[in-house]
mmCIF file of C-alpha atoms in Angstrom:
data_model
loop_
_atom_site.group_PDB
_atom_site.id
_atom_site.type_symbol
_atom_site.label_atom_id
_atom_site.label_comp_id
_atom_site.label_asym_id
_atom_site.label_seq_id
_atom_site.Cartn_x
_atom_site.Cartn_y
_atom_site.Cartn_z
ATOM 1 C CA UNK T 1 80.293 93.131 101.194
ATOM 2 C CA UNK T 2 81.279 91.454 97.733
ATOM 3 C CA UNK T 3 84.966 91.985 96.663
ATOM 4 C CA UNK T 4 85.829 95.263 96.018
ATOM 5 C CA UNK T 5 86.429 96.244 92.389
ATOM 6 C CA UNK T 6 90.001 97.365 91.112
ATOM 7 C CA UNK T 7 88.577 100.810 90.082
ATOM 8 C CA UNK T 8 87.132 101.246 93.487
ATOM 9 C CA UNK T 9 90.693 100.516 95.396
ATOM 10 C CA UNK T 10 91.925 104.297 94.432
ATOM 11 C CA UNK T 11 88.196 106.049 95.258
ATOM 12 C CA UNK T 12 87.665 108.602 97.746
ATOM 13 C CA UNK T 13 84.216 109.962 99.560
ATOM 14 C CA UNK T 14 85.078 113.081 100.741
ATOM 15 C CA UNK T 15 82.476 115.035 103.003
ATOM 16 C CA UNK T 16 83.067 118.507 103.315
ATOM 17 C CA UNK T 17 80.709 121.536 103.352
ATOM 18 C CA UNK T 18 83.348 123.373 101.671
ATOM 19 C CA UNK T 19 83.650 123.646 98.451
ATOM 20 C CA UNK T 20 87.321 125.296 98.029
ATOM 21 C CA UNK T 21 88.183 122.507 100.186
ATOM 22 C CA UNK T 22 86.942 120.176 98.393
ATOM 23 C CA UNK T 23 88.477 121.552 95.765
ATOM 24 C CA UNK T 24 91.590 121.566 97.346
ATOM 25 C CA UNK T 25 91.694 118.088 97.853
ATOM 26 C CA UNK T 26 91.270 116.802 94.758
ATOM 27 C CA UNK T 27 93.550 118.933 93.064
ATOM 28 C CA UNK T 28 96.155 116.489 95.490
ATOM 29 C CA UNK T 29 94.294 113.322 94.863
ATOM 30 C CA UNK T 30 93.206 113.710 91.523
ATOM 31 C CA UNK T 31 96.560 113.780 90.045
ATOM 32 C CA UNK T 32 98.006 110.612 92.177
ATOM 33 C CA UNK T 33 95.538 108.722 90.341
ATOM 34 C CA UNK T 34 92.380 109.141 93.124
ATOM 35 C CA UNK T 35 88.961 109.191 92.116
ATOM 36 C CA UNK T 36 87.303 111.450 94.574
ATOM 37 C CA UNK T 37 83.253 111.293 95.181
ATOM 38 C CA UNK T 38 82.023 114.305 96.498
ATOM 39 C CA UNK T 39 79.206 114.690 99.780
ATOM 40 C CA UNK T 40 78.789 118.106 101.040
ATOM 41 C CA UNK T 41 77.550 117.120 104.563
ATOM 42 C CA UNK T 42 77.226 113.800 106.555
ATOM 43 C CA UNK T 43 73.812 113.148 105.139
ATOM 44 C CA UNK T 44 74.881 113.366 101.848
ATOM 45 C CA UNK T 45 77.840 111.171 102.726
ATOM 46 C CA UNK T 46 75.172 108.090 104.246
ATOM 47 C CA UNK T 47 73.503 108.980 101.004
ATOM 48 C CA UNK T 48 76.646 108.307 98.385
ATOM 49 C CA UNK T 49 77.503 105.144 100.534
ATOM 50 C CA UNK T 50 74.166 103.706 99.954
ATOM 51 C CA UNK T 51 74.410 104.457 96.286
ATOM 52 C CA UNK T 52 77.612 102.899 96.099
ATOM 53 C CA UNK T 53 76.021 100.294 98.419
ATOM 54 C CA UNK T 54 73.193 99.676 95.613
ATOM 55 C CA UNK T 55 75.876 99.518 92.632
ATOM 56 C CA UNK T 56 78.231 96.685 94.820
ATOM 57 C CA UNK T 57 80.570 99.175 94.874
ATOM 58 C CA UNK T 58 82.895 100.684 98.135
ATOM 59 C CA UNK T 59 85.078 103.434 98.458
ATOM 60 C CA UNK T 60 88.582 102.766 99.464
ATOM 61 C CA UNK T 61 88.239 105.081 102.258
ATOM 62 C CA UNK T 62 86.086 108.285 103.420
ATOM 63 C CA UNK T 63 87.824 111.680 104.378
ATOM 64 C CA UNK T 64 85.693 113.695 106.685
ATOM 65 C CA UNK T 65 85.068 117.274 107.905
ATOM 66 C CA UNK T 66 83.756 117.673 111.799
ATOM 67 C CA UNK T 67 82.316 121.144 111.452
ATOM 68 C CA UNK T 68 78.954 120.613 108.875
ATOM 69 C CA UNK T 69 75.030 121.300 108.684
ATOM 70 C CA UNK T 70 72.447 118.669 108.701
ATOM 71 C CA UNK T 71 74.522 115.705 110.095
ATOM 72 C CA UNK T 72 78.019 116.687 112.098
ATOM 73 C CA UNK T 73 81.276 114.467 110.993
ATOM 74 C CA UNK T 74 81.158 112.704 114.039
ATOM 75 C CA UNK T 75 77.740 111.532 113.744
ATOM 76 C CA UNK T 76 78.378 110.878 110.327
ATOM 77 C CA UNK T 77 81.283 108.774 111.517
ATOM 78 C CA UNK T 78 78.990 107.039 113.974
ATOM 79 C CA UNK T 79 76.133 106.481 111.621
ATOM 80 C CA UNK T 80 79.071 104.913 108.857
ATOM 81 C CA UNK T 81 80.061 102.235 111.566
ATOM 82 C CA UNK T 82 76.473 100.701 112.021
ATOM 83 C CA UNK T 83 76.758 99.889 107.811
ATOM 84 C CA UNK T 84 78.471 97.902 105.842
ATOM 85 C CA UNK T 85 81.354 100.109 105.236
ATOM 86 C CA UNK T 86 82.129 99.770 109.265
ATOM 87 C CA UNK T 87 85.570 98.870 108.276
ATOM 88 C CA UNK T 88 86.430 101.737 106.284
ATOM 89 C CA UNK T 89 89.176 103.962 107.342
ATOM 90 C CA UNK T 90 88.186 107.256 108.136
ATOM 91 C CA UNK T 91 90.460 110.230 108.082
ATOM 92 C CA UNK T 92 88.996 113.457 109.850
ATOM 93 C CA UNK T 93 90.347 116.891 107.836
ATOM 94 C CA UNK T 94 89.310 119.742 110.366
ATOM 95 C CA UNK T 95 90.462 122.704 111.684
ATOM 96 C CA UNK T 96 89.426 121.288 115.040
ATOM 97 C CA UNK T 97 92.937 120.455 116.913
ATOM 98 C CA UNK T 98 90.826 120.016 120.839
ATOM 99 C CA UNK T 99 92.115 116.610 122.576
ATOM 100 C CA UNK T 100 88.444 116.339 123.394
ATOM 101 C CA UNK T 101 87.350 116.347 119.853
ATOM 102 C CA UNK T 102 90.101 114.235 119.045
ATOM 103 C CA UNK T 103 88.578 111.862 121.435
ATOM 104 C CA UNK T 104 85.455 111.895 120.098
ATOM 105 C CA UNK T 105 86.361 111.281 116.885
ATOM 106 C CA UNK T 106 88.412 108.374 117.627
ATOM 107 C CA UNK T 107 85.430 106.623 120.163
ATOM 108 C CA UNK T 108 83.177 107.485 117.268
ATOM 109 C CA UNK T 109 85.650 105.261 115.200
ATOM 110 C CA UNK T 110 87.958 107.244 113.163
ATOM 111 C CA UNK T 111 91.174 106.116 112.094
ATOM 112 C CA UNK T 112 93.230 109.417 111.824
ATOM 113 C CA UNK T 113 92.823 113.108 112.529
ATOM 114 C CA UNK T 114 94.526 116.052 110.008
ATOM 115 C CA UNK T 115 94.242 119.313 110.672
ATOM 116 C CA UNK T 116 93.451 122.165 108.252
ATOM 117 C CA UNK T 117 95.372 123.567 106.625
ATOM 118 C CA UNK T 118 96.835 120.866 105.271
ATOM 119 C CA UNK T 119 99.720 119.608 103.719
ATOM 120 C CA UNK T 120 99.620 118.135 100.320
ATOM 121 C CA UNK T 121 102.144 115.649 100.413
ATOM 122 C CA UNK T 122 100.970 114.750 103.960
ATOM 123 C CA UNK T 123 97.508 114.228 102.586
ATOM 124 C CA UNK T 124 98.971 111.994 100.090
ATOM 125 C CA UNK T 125 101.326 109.656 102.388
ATOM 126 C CA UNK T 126 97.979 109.364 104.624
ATOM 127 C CA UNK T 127 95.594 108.221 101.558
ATOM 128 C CA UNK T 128 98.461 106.050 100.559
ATOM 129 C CA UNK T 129 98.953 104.495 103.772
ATOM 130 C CA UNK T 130 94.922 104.278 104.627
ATOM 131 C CA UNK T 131 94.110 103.127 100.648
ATOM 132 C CA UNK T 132 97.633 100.946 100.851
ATOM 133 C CA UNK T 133 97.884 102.335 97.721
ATOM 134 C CA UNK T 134 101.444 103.099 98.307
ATOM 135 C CA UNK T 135 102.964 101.786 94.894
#
C-alpha cells in the first residue's frame, strides 16, 4: 500500500446493518474530527475497501458489527485480512458478549471487541488509541 494520506489518518469504515447505529456512531466520531464511511453489511464493507483500494486511499481503521445479512462480521473480518488492508485494526461493536464469539473474532483477526450499547467516550478513547489519533 502507498503512504496513507493525512485526510485518510482520521477516516472510519463502519459496517453495520443498522442504521440508528450507524447513526449513533457518527454523531461521536463526527464531532472529534472522524470522517466516517458508511457499509451496511460485510459485502458492502469488501466493496468500500476496494473503492478506496482503486482511489490509493485506506481507512485508518474499520469498526464492525457481527450480527449482518449477506456476509457476517466475522467473515467480513476474515475476508479483510487476505487484502491489502490486513493490517488494519478492527474493532467489533456488537451486542454479542459470548467468550466463544469473542474467540472467533479475535482468530478471525480482530483487534478489540465493544459491546452494544456503547459508551461514547469509550468509543472515542478506542478510535483514538486504534487511529493513534490521540492528540
Amino acid at each position: 500500500m502507498p503512504a496513507q494520506p493525512a485526510e485518510d489518518r482520521r477516516l472510519i469504515l463502519l459496517v453495520d446493518d443498522s442504521a440508528t447505529l450507524r447513526m449513533s456512531v457518527r454523531a461521536v466520531l463526527e464531532p472529534a474530527g472522524y470522517q466516517v464511511m458508511e457499509a451496511a453489511d460485510g459485502q458492502d464493507g469488501l466493496e468500500a475497501l476496494a473503492g478506496l483500494q482503486g482511489q490509493g486511499r485506506s481507512p485508518a481503521m474499520i469498526i464492525s458489527d457481527v450480527n449482518m445479512p449477506r456476509l457476517d462480521g466475522i467473515s467480513f473480518i476474515r475476508e479483510v485480512k487476505k487484502t491489502p488492508f490486513k493490517f488494519l485494526p478492527i474493532l467489533v461493536l456488537t451486542t454479542e458478549n459470548e467468550a466463544e464469539r469473542k474467540l472467533a473474532g479475535r482468530e478471525a483477526g480482530a483487534s478489540g471487541w465493544l459491546v452494544k450499547p456503547f459508551q461514547p467516550q469509550t468509543l472515542l478513547t478506542v478510535v483514538k488509541k486504534f487511529t493513534r489519533t490521540l492528540a
